[in-house]
């Protein structure tokens, strides 16, 4: 499957979706004006990936900020990934946050409440 | 007239007083009136972040201030886009010993005025726990293509700041309304 790699900008995160290297990372900040426009290729890639995922998938979220519009899309991403877990393949979400950033921790916990996906919390 | 204290829910803010307060009493202020678009809001958010970092402000507080700026100004952009025309707005950041205040102002339609009043009054009446519950509930119910979500944005800011929204809606020319919103981010 072809990789999807997007470089970070002032308002969008770095996205690394590499099925061959089994590396999936979202890092940086997310506050684009048009969230759907930025994330649509990501959602499309995931739609394809979840149909034939790797034996084990670990997704690293290393976001230091995201706006409310992005928070909705992140939920969409997690809900697509949920399908991997429900298909009995291994999935783990690694939710990274600055040790002092309780809001970011809480955001992860909020998602963990909504989706049926194993979450691991990692402080920087 | 003293600056409105944090956690004090007020029904209206006198615009002149709000501006004079900011100019006369506050330090580290930003005062801007003009076009508000994505580039400009990014610049202001970054500028504020840098100012606060240089002043050794607590990193969590900086993040909250950054968030409020982004959410409020992006709301104005979105509204301007939906309402067609006028991307102008007012943006103030001020600081006193115990908190930062982010104030925005922009023209809105009558319908929007009614909606905003409902959302803000509703959220102001909620407890901390209720805000958290409502936030999760709205997240769950949100659709993929939901471009709206002004409710979620306000819930999020209420959750992160723990303070009430202060706002004022007044009549303006051309049958429009002028909406002022003031959000307090407490220092640690």
Coordinates of C-alpha atoms in Angstrom, one line a residue:
Chain A
X1 CA 0.0 0.0 0.0
X2 CA 1.3 3.4 -0.9
X3 CA 2.5 5.7 2.0
X4 CA 0.8 8.9 2.9
X5 CA 3.4 11.3 4.2
X6 CA 2.5 15.0 4.7
X7 CA 5.0 17.5 6.0
X8 CA 4.0 19.7 8.9
X9 CA 3.1 23.4 8.5
X10 CA 2.3 26.2 10.9
X11 CA -1.3 25.0 11.0
X12 CA -1.2 21.3 10.1
X13 CA 0.5 18.3 11.6
X14 CA 3.1 16.0 10.1
X15 CA 1.3 12.8 9.0
X16 CA 3.2 9.6 8.5
X17 CA 1.1 6.6 7.3
X18 CA 3.5 3.9 6.3
X19 CA 2.0 0.4 6.3
X20 CA 5.3 -1.2 5.1
X21 CA 7.4 0.2 7.9
X22 CA 4.4 -0.2 10.2
X23 CA 4.8 3.4 11.3
X24 CA 1.8 5.6 11.8
X25 CA 2.3 9.0 13.4
X26 CA 0.5 12.3 13.7
X27 CA 2.7 15.0 15.2
X28 CA 2.6 18.8 15.6
X29 CA -0.3 21.2 15.6
X30 CA -3.7 21.0 13.9
X31 CA -5.6 24.2 13.3
X32 CA -6.3 24.5 9.6
X33 CA -9.1 26.7 8.3
X34 CA -10.6 23.8 6.4
X35 CA -10.2 20.7 8.4
X36 CA -12.0 18.3 6.1
X37 CA -9.9 19.4 3.1
X38 CA -6.7 18.6 5.0
X39 CA -7.8 15.3 6.5
X40 CA -9.8 13.9 3.6
X41 CA -6.7 12.1 2.1
X42 CA -5.9 10.7 5.6
X43 CA -9.5 9.3 6.1
X44 CA -9.4 7.8 2.6
X45 CA -6.1 6.2 3.2
X46 CA -7.4 4.7 6.5
X47 CA -10.5 3.4 4.8
X48 CA -8.3 1.3 2.5
X49 CA -5.8 0.3 5.3
X50 CA -8.4 -1.1 7.7
X51 CA -9.7 -3.5 5.0
X52 CA -6.3 -5.3 5.2
X53 CA -4.4 -4.0 8.2
X54 CA -1.0 -5.3 9.5
X55 CA -1.0 -7.9 12.2
X56 CA -0.2 -5.2 14.7
X57 CA -0.9 -1.5 14.3
X58 CA 0.4 1.1 16.6
X59 CA -0.6 4.7 16.0
X60 CA 1.4 7.5 17.7
X61 CA -0.5 10.8 18.4
X62 CA 2.1 13.4 19.3
X63 CA 0.0 16.5 19.0
X64 CA 0.8 19.5 21.0
X65 CA -2.3 21.4 20.0
X66 CA -5.5 20.9 18.0
X67 CA -8.5 23.1 17.6
X68 CA -12.1 21.9 18.1
X69 CA -12.7 21.2 14.4
X70 CA -9.6 19.0 14.3
X71 CA -10.8 17.2 17.5
X72 CA -13.9 16.0 15.6
X73 CA -11.8 14.6 12.7
X74 CA -9.4 12.9 15.2
X75 CA -12.5 11.1 16.5
X76 CA -13.4 10.1 12.9
X77 CA -9.8 8.7 12.5
X78 CA -10.1 6.8 15.8
X79 CA -13.5 5.4 14.7
X80 CA -12.0 4.1 11.5
X81 CA -9.2 2.5 13.4
X82 CA -11.7 0.9 15.7
X83 CA -12.5 -1.4 12.9
X84 CA -9.1 -3.0 13.1
X85 CA -9.6 -3.8 16.8
X86 CA -13.1 -5.1 16.1
X87 CA -11.7 -7.4 13.4
X88 CA -9.5 -9.0 16.0
X89 CA -6.2 -7.6 14.7
X90 CA -3.9 -5.9 17.2
X91 CA -4.3 -2.1 17.6
X92 CA -2.8 0.3 20.1
X93 CA -3.1 4.1 20.2
X94 CA -0.2 5.8 21.9
X95 CA -1.3 9.2 23.1
X96 CA 1.7 11.4 23.8
X97 CA 1.5 14.6 25.8
X98 CA 3.6 17.0 27.7
X99 CA 3.6 16.0 31.4
X100 CA 2.1 19.3 32.4
X101 CA -0.6 19.3 29.7
X102 CA -3.5 17.9 31.5
X103 CA -5.9 19.1 28.8
X104 CA -4.2 17.0 26.2
X105 CA -4.2 14.0 28.6
X106 CA -7.9 14.6 29.2
X107 CA -8.6 14.8 25.4
X108 CA -7.0 11.3 25.1
X109 CA -9.1 10.0 27.9
X110 CA -12.2 11.5 26.4
X111 CA -11.5 9.6 23.1
X112 CA -10.8 6.4 25.0
X113 CA -14.2 6.7 26.6
X114 CA -15.9 7.0 23.2
X115 CA -14.1 4.5 21.0
X116 CA -13.3 0.8 21.8
X117 CA -9.6 1.0 21.2
X118 CA -6.7 0.4 23.6
X119 CA -5.0 3.6 24.7
X120 CA -1.5 4.0 26.1
X121 CA -0.6 7.4 27.7
X122 CA 3.0 8.5 27.3
X123 CA 4.4 11.7 28.8
X124 CA 7.2 13.6 27.2
Chain B
X1 CA -14.5 51.0 36.1
X2 CA -12.5 48.0 37.2
X3 CA -11.8 45.1 34.9
X4 CA -14.5 42.5 35.1
X5 CA -13.4 39.8 37.6
X6 CA -13.0 36.2 36.5
X7 CA -15.9 33.9 37.3
X8 CA -18.3 36.8 37.4
X9 CA -21.1 36.1 34.9
X10 CA -22.4 39.4 33.6
X11 CA -25.1 40.0 31.1
X12 CA -23.5 42.9 29.3
X13 CA -20.3 44.7 28.9
X14 CA -20.1 48.4 28.1
X15 CA -18.0 48.4 24.9
X16 CA -16.4 51.8 25.7
X17 CA -15.5 50.7 29.2
X18 CA -14.1 47.4 28.0
X19 CA -11.8 49.2 25.5
X20 CA -10.8 51.9 28.0
X21 CA -10.0 49.3 30.6
X22 CA -7.8 47.4 28.3
X23 CA -5.9 50.5 27.2
X24 CA -5.5 52.1 30.6
X25 CA -5.2 49.4 33.1
X26 CA -3.7 46.4 31.4
X27 CA -0.2 45.3 30.5
X28 CA 1.1 43.2 27.6
X29 CA -1.9 44.1 25.5
X30 CA -2.9 43.5 21.9
X31 CA -5.5 45.8 20.4
X32 CA -6.6 45.1 16.8
X33 CA -9.5 46.1 14.7
X34 CA -9.6 45.0 11.1
X35 CA -9.7 42.0 8.8
X36 CA -9.7 38.6 10.5
X37 CA -8.6 35.7 8.4
X38 CA -6.6 32.5 8.9
X39 CA -3.2 34.1 8.3
X40 CA -3.9 37.0 10.6
X41 CA -5.3 34.8 13.4
X42 CA -2.3 32.5 13.1
X43 CA 0.0 35.5 13.5
X44 CA -1.8 36.7 16.6
X45 CA -1.9 33.3 18.2
X46 CA 1.8 32.9 17.6
X47 CA 2.6 36.4 18.8
X48 CA 0.7 35.9 22.0
X49 CA 2.3 32.5 22.6
X50 CA 5.8 34.0 22.2
X51 CA 5.0 37.0 24.4
X52 CA 3.7 34.8 27.2
X53 CA 6.7 32.4 26.8
X54 CA 9.1 35.3 27.1
X55 CA 7.3 36.4 30.3
X56 CA 7.8 32.9 31.7
X57 CA 4.1 32.2 31.9
X58 CA 3.0 28.7 32.9
X59 CA 2.9 26.4 29.8
X60 CA -0.6 25.2 30.5
X61 CA -1.9 28.7 30.7
X62 CA -0.2 29.7 27.5
X63 CA -1.9 26.7 25.8
X64 CA -5.3 27.8 27.0
X65 CA -4.8 31.4 25.9
X66 CA -3.6 30.1 22.5
X67 CA -6.7 27.9 22.2
X68 CA -9.1 30.6 23.1
X69 CA -7.6 32.9 20.5
X70 CA -7.7 30.3 17.8
X71 CA -11.2 29.2 18.5
X72 CA -12.7 32.7 18.8
X73 CA -11.0 34.1 15.8
X74 CA -11.8 31.0 13.7
X75 CA -15.4 31.3 14.8
X76 CA -15.4 34.9 13.4
X77 CA -13.8 33.7 10.1
X78 CA -16.4 30.9 9.8
X79 CA -19.2 33.3 10.5
X80 CA -17.9 35.9 8.0
X81 CA -17.7 33.2 5.4
X82 CA -21.2 32.0 6.0
X83 CA -22.7 35.5 6.3
X84 CA -21.0 36.6 3.1
X85 CA -18.7 39.6 3.1
X86 CA -17.2 41.6 6.0
X87 CA -14.3 39.7 7.5
X88 CA -13.7 42.5 10.0
X89 CA -13.6 42.1 13.7
X90 CA -12.2 43.4 16.9
X91 CA -9.6 41.5 18.9
X92 CA -8.1 42.4 22.3
X93 CA -5.8 40.5 24.6
X94 CA -5.2 42.0 28.1
X95 CA -3.7 40.8 31.3
X96 CA -3.9 41.6 35.0
X97 CA -2.4 40.0 38.1
X98 CA -4.7 37.0 38.1
X99 CA -5.8 36.4 34.5
X100 CA -5.7 37.0 30.8
X101 CA -8.7 38.3 29.0
X102 CA -9.4 37.6 25.3
X103 CA -12.1 39.8 23.8
X104 CA -13.5 39.6 20.3
X105 CA -16.1 41.6 18.5
X106 CA -17.8 41.2 15.2
X107 CA -21.0 41.8 13.3
X108 CA -23.6 39.0 13.2
X109 CA -27.1 38.4 12.0
X110 CA -30.2 38.5 14.2
X111 CA -30.6 34.7 14.0
X112 CA -27.0 34.2 14.9
X113 CA -27.5 36.5 17.9
X114 CA -30.4 34.4 19.2
X115 CA -28.4 31.2 18.8
X116 CA -25.3 32.6 20.5
X117 CA -27.4 33.9 23.4
X118 CA -28.9 30.4 23.9
X119 CA -25.6 28.6 23.7
X120 CA -23.7 30.9 25.9
X121 CA -26.4 31.3 28.6
X122 CA -26.9 27.5 28.5
X123 CA -23.2 26.7 29.0
X124 CA -22.8 29.4 31.6
X125 CA -25.5 27.7 33.7
X126 CA -23.7 24.3 33.6
X127 CA -21.5 22.9 36.4
X128 CA -18.0 21.7 35.6
X129 CA -19.2 18.1 35.5
X130 CA -22.1 18.9 33.3
X131 CA -19.8 20.7 30.9
X132 CA -17.6 17.6 30.7
X133 CA -20.6 15.3 30.1
X134 CA -22.1 17.6 27.5
X135 CA -18.8 17.8 25.7
X136 CA -18.4 14.0 25.4
X137 CA -22.1 13.7 24.4
X138 CA -21.7 16.2 21.6
X139 CA -18.5 14.6 20.4
X140 CA -20.3 11.3 20.2
X141 CA -23.2 12.7 18.3
X142 CA -21.1 14.8 15.9
X143 CA -21.3 13.8 12.2
X144 CA -18.3 13.5 10.0
X145 CA -19.3 16.3 7.7
X146 CA -20.7 18.6 10.5
X147 CA -19.2 22.0 9.6
X148 CA -21.0 23.7 12.4
X149 CA -20.1 22.7 15.9
X150 CA -20.1 26.2 17.4
X151 CA -21.5 24.5 20.5
X152 CA -18.6 22.1 20.8
X153 CA -16.1 24.9 20.5
X154 CA -17.7 26.9 23.3
X155 CA -18.1 23.8 25.5
X156 CA -14.4 23.1 25.0
X157 CA -13.4 26.6 26.0
X158 CA -15.7 26.5 29.1
X159 CA -14.1 23.2 30.0
X160 CA -10.6 24.4 29.6
X161 CA -10.9 27.8 31.3
X162 CA -13.4 26.9 34.0
X163 CA -14.8 30.4 33.6
X164 CA -18.1 31.9 32.5
X165 CA -18.5 33.6 29.1
X166 CA -19.1 37.3 29.3
X167 CA -20.8 38.7 26.3
X168 CA -22.8 41.6 24.9
X169 CA -25.0 41.9 21.9
X170 CA -26.0 45.3 20.7
X171 CA -27.8 46.7 17.7
X172 CA -25.7 48.0 14.8
X173 CA -26.4 49.6 11.5
X174 CA -27.8 47.7 8.5
X175 CA -30.1 45.7 10.7
X176 CA -27.1 43.8 12.1
X177 CA -25.9 43.1 15.6
X178 CA -22.5 43.6 17.1
X179 CA -21.4 40.7 19.3
X180 CA -18.7 41.1 21.9
X181 CA -17.3 38.1 23.7
X182 CA -14.9 38.1 26.6
X183 CA -13.2 35.0 27.8
X184 CA -11.0 34.8 30.9
X185 CA -8.0 32.5 31.3
X186 CA -6.9 32.3 34.9
X187 CA -3.3 32.3 35.8
X188 CA -2.0 29.5 37.9

